[in-house]
Short mmCIF file of C-alpha atoms in Angstrom, two decimals:
data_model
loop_
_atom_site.label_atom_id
_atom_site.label_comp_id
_atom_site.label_asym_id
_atom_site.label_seq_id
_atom_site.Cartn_x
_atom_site.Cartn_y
_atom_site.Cartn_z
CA UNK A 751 -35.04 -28.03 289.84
CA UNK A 752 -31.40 -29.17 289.98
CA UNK A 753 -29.16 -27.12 287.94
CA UNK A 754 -27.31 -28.34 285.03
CA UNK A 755 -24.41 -26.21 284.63
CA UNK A 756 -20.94 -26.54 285.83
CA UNK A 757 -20.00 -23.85 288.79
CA UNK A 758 -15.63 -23.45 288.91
CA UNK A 759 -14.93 -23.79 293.02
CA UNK A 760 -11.88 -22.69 294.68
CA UNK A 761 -10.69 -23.89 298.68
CA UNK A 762 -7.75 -21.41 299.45
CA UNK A 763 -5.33 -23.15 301.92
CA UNK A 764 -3.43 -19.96 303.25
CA UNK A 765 -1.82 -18.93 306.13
CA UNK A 766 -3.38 -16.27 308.18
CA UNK A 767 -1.15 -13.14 309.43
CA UNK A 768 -1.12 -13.71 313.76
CA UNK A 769 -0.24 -10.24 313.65
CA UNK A 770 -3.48 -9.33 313.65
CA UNK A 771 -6.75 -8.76 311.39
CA UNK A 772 -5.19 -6.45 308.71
CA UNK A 773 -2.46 -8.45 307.70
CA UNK A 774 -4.99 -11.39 307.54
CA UNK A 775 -7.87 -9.58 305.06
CA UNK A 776 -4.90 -8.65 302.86
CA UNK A 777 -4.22 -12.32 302.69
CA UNK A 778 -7.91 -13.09 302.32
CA UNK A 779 -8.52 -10.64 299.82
CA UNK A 780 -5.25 -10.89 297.23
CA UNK A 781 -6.81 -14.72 297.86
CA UNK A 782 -9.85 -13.95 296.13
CA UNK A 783 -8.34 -12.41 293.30
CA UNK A 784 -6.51 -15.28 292.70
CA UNK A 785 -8.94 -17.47 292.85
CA UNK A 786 -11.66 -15.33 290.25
CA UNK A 787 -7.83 -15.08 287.94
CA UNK A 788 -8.27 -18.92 287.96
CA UNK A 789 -12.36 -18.80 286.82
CA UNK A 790 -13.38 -19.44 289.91
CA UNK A 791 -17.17 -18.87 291.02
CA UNK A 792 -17.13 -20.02 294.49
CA UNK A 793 -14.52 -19.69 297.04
CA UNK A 794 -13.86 -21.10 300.42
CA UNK A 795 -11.62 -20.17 303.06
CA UNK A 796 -10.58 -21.74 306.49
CA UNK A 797 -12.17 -22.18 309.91
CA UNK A 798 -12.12 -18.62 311.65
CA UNK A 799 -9.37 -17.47 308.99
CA UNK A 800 -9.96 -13.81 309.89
CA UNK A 801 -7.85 -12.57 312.32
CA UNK A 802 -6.78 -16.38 312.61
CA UNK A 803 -7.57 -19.49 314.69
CA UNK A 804 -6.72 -19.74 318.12
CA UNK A 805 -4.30 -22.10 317.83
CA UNK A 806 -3.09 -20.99 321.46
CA UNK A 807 -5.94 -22.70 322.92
CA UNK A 808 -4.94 -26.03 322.08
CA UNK A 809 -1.02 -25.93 323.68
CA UNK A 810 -2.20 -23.44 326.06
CA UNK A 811 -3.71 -24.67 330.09
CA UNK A 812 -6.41 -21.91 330.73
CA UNK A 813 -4.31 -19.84 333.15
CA UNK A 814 -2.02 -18.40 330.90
CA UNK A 815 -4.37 -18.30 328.00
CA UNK A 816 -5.59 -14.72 329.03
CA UNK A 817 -3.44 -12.36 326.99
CA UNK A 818 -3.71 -13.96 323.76
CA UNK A 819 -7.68 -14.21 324.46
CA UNK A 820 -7.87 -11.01 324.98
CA UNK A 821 -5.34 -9.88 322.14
CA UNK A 822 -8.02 -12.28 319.88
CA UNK A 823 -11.02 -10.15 321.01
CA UNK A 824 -9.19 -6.96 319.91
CA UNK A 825 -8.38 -8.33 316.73
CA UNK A 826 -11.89 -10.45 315.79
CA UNK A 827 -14.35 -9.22 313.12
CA UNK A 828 -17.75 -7.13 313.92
CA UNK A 829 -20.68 -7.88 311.36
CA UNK A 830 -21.25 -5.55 309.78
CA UNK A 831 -17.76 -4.03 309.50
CA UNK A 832 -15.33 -2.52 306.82
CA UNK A 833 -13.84 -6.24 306.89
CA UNK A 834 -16.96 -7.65 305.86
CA UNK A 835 -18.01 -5.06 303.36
CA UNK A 836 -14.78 -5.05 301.89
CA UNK A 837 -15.37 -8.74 301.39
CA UNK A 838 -18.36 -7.96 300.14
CA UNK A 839 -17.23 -5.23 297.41
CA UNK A 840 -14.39 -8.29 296.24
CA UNK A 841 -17.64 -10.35 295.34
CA UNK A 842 -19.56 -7.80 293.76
CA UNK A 843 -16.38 -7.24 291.63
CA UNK A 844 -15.73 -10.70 290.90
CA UNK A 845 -18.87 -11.87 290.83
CA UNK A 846 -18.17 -14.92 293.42
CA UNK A 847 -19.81 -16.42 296.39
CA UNK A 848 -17.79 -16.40 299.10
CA UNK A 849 -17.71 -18.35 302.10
CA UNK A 850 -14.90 -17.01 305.21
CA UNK A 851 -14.63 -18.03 308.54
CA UNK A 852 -14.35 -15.39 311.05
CA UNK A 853 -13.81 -14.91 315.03
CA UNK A 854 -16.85 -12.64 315.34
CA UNK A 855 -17.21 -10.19 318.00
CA UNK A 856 -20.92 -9.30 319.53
CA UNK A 857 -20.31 -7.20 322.40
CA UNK A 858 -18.63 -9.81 325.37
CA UNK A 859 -18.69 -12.84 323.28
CA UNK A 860 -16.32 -14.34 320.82
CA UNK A 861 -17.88 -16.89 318.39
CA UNK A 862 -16.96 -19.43 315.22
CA UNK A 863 -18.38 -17.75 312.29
CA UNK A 864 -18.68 -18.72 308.96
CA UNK A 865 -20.25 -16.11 306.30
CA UNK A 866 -21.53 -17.00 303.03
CA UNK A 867 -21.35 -13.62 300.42
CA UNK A 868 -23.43 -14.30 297.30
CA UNK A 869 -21.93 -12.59 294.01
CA UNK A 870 -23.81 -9.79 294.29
CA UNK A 871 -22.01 -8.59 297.70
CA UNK A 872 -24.92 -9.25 299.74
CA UNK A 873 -24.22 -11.24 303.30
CA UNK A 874 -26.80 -13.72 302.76
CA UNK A 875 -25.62 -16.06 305.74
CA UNK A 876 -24.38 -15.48 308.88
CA UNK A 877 -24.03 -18.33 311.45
CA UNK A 878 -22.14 -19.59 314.56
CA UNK A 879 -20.37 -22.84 315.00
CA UNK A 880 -23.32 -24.54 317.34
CA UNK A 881 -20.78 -26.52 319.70
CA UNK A 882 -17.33 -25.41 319.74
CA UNK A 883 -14.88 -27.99 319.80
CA UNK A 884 -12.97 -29.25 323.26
CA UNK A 885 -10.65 -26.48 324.13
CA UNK A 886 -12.25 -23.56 322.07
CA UNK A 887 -15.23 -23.90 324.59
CA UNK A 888 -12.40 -21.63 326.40
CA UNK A 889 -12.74 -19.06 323.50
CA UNK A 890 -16.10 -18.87 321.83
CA UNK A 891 -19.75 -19.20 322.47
CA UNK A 892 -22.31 -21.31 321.10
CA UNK A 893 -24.66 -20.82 318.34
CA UNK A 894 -28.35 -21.79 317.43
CA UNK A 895 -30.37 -23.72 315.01
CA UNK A 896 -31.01 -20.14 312.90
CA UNK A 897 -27.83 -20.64 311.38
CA UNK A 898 -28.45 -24.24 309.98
CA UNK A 899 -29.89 -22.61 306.84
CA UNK A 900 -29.31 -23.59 303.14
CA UNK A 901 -29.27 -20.20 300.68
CA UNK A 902 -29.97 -19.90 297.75
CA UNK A 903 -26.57 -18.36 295.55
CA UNK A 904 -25.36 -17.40 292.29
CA UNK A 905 -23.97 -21.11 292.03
CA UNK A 906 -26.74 -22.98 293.67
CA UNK A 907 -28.05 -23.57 297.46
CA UNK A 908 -25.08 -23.52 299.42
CA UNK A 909 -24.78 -25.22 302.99
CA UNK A 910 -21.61 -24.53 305.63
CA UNK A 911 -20.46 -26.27 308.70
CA UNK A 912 -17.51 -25.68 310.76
CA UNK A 913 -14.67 -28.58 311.64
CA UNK A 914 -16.39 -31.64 314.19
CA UNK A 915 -19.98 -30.26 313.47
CA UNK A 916 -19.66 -32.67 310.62
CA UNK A 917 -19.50 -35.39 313.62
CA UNK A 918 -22.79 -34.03 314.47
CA UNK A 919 -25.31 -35.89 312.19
CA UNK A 920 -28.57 -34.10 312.61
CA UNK A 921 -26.51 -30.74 311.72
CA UNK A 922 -25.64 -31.85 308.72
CA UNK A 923 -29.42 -33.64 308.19
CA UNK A 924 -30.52 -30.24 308.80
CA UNK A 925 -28.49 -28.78 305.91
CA UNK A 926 -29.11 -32.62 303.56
CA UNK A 927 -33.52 -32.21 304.13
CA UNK A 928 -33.10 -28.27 302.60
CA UNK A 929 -31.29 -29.56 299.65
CA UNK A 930 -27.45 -28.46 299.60
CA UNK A 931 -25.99 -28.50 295.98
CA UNK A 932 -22.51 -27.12 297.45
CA UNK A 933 -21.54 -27.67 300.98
CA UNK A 934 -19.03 -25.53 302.16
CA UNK A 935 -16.35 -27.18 305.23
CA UNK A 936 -13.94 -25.59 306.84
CA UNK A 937 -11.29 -26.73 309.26
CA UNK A 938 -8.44 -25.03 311.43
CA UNK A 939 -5.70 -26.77 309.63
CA UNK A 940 -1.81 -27.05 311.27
CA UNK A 941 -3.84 -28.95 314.30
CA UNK A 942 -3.38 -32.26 315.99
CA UNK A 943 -1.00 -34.39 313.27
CA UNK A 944 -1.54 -36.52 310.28
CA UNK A 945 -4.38 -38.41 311.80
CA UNK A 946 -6.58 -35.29 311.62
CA UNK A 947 -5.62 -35.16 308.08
CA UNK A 948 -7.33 -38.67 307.40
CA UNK A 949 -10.14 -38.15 309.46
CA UNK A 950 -11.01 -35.11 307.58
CA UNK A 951 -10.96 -36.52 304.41
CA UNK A 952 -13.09 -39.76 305.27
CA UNK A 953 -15.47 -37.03 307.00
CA UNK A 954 -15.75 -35.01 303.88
CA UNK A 955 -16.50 -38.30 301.28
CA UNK A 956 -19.08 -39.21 303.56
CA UNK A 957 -20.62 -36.00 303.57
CA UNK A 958 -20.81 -35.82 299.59
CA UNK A 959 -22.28 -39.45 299.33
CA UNK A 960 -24.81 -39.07 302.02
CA UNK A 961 -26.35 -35.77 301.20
CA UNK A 962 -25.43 -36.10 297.34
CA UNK A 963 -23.72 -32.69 297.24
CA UNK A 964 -20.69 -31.29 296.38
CA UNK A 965 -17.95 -30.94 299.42
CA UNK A 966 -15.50 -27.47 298.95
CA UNK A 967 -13.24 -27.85 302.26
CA UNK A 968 -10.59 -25.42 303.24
CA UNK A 969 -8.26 -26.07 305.80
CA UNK A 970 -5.21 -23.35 307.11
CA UNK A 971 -1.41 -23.67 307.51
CA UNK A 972 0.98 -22.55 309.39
CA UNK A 973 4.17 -22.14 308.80
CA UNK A 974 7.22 -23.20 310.58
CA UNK A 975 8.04 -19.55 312.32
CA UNK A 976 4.56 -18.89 313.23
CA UNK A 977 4.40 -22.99 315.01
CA UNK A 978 7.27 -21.62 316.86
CA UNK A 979 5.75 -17.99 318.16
CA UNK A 980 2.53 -19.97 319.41
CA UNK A 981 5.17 -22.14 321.89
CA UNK A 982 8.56 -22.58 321.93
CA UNK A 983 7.92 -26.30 323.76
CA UNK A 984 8.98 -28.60 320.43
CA UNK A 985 6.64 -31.52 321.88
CA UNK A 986 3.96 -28.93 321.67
CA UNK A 987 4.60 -27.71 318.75
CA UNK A 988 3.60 -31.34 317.63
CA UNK A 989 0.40 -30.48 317.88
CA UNK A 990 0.60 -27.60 315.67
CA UNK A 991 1.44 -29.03 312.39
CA UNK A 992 -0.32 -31.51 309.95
CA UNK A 993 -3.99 -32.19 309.95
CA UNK A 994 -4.28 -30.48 306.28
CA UNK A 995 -6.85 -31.64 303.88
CA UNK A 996 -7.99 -29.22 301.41
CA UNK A 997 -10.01 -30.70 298.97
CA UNK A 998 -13.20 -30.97 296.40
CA UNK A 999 -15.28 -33.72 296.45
CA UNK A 1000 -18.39 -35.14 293.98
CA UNK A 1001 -21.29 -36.37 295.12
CA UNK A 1002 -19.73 -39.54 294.13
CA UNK A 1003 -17.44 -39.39 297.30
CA UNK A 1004 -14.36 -38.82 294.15
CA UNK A 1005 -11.67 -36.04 294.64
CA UNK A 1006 -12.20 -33.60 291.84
CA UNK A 1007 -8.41 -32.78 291.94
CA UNK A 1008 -5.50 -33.37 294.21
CA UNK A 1009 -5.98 -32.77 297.45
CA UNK A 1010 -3.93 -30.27 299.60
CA UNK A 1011 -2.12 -30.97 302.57
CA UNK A 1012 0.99 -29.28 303.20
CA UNK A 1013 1.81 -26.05 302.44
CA UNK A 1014 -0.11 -22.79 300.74
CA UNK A 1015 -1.95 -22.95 297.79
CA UNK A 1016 -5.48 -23.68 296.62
CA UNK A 1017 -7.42 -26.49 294.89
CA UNK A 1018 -9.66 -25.96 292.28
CA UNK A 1019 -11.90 -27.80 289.89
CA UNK A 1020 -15.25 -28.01 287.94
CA UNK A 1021 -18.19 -29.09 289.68
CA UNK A 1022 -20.38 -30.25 287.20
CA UNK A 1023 -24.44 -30.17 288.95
CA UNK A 1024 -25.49 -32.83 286.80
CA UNK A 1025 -23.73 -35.18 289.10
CA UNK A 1026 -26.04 -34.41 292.21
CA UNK A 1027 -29.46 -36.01 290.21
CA UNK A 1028 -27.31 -39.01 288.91
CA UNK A 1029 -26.48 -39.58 292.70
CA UNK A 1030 -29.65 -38.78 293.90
CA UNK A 1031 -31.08 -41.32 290.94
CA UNK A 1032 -29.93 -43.86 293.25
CA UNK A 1033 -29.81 -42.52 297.07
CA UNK A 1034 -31.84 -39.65 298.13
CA UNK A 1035 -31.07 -39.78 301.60
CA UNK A 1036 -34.16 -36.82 302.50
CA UNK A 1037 -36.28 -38.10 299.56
CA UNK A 1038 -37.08 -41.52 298.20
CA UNK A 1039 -35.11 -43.26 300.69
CA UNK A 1040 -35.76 -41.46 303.79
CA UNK A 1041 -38.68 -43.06 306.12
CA UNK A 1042 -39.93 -40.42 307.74
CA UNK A 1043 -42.79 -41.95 309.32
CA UNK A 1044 -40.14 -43.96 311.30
CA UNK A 1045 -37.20 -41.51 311.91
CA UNK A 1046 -37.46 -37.68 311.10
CA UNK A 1047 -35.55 -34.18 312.52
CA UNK A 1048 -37.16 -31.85 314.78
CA UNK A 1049 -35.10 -28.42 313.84
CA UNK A 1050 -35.57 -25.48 316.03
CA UNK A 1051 -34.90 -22.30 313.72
CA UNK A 1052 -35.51 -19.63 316.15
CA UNK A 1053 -32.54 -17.34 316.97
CA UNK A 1054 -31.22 -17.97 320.56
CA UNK A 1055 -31.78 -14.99 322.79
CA UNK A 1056 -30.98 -13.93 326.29
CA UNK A 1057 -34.31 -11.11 326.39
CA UNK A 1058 -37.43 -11.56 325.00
CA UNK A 1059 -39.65 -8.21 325.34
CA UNK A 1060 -43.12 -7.86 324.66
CA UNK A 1061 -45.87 -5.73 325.75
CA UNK A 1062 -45.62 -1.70 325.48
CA UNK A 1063 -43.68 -0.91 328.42
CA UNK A 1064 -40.38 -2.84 327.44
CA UNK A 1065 -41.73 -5.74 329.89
CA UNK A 1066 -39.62 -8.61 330.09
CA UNK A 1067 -41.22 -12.26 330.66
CA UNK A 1068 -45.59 -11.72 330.63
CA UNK A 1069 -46.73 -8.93 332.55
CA UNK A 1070 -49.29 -9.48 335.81
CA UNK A 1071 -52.33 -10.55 334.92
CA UNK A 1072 -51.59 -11.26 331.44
CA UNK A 1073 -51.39 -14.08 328.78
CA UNK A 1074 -47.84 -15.07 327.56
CA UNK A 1075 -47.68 -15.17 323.72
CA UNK A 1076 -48.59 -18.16 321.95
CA UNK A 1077 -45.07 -18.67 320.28
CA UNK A 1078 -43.00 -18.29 323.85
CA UNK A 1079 -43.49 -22.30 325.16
CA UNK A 1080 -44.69 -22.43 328.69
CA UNK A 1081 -41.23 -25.07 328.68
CA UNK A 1082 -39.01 -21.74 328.35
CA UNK A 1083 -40.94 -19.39 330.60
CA UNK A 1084 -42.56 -22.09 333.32
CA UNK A 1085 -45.97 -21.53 334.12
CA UNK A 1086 -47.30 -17.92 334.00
#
């Protein structure tokens, strides 16, 4: 059953602090304040806002990237970690979902991260970016289809996807066929120039028509000093600015208030739920107009792992003269 009330959404359009993770959850949590001051319910923030993006990455060739790599891996989130609970304690208090991207840390990996907080304070999502994007294949590692989940939330069943995953369209069929009321977007922001900008915003529309949800998107900013300490080359720097478009869109494909694009702030509006049936009324692109006889997703929800163990000496891979288990494919293993 579709729900009928109206949910107040906030996308925060900050800047992060490249000074490192504590200046940036300051940021992220005066944010949310803000944002539960204005009657907001649900709240977005940016692509990897926490410690920030690694805007080096993209002005940066890979030999001189090493420093700031390695200053990123210092300064990225663990989950669980007094970042993330402290995150959680601001929902709790405020009674808001929550969705903020991180650079997690697990052990000798960096990955995109985007968790999703319900207003309780409980981390009821955690997932990685499943392709990073052209030059952050330098910086993070890939995630698996565990994290294209849609969970249930105080304001309704909440999907996320990070940046060009929404160029990926059996990600977001995943998320559409689980039946997303709110999809949550986020994007680096301060990135490529005014064409990213445009492309973001026909990306988003789409989104919201297809699946018949509501988009929250929150892009990031940077300002002016903070272009200049990632390169002093003013053609590069070029590449740091523009490419804003914080927004709220109906599953009508309509901006529910002025869009965002330069500068700090947030955006903020009413989604009313009732608009998702009166869409879906007329396009249900995973119900009465699918064909799934002729076209249909095959979605493999199993976490990615580098061990599997089994047996009760710690074996890895089917001991001699045993059977493998059922659910371990003879395609992952070879023939045993």
């Amino acid at each position: 059953m579709m729900r009928t009330d109206t949910v107040r959404a906030a996308a925060v359009q900050i800047a992060p602090d490249l000074s490192g993770r504590a200046g940036t959850m300051e940021r992220v949590l005066n944010a949310i304040a803000e944002a539960a001051g204005k009657g907001a319910g649900f709240i977005v923030f940016s692509e990897t806002f926490v410690p920030y993006y690694p805007y080096f990455s993209f002005v940066l060739p890979p030999v001189q990237q090493g420093a700031p790599h390695l200053e990123l891996y210092e300064e990225a989130v663990v989950v669980p970690s007094p970042e993330t609970e402290a995150v959680a304690q601001a929902a709790r208090r405020f009674g808001a979902v929550i969705v903020l991207g991180v650079n997690e840390r697990d052990h000798g990996s960096l990955y995109n991260t985007q968790l999703i907080f319900d207003a309780t304070g409980e981390l009821v999502l955690k997932r990685r970016k499943i392709t990073p994007t052209y030059h952050e294949r330098m910086v993070w590692g890939q995630g698996d289809g565990a994290g294209l989940k849609v969970v249930d939330t105080a304001v309704g069943r909440v999907g996320a996807l990070a940046c060009w995953e929404h160029y990926n369209p059996l990600a977001r069929y995943a998320l559409m066929s689980q039946h997303e009321e709110i999809h949550a977007a986020q994007f680096p922001g301060s990135l490529v120039g005014p064409i990213f900008r445009e492309q973001i915003e026909v990306t988003m529309r789409h989104h919201a028509l297809e699946a018949g949800c509501f988009v929250v998107n929150a892009t990031g900013w940077l300002s002016e000093e903070q272009i200049a300490s990632i390169h002093p080359d003013e053609k590069l720097q070029r590449g740091l600015r523009d490419g804003c478009m914080t927004c709220i869109v109906s599953p009508e494909g309509r901006h529910l208030a002025p869009p965002l694009t330069e500068g700090e702030g947030m955006v903020v509006a009413d989604l009313d739920m009732r608009l998702i049936t009166k869409r879906k009324r007329m396009m249900d692109s995973v119900g009465h107009y699918a064909r799934p006889e002729l076209l249909h997703l095959v979605h493999d929800t199993r976490e990615a792992s580098t061990r599997h163990v089994f047996g009760t000496a710690d074996e890895v891979g089917p001991p001699e003269g045993r059977t493998m288990p059922a659910e371990l494919s003879e395609k992952e293993y070879g023939s045993v």
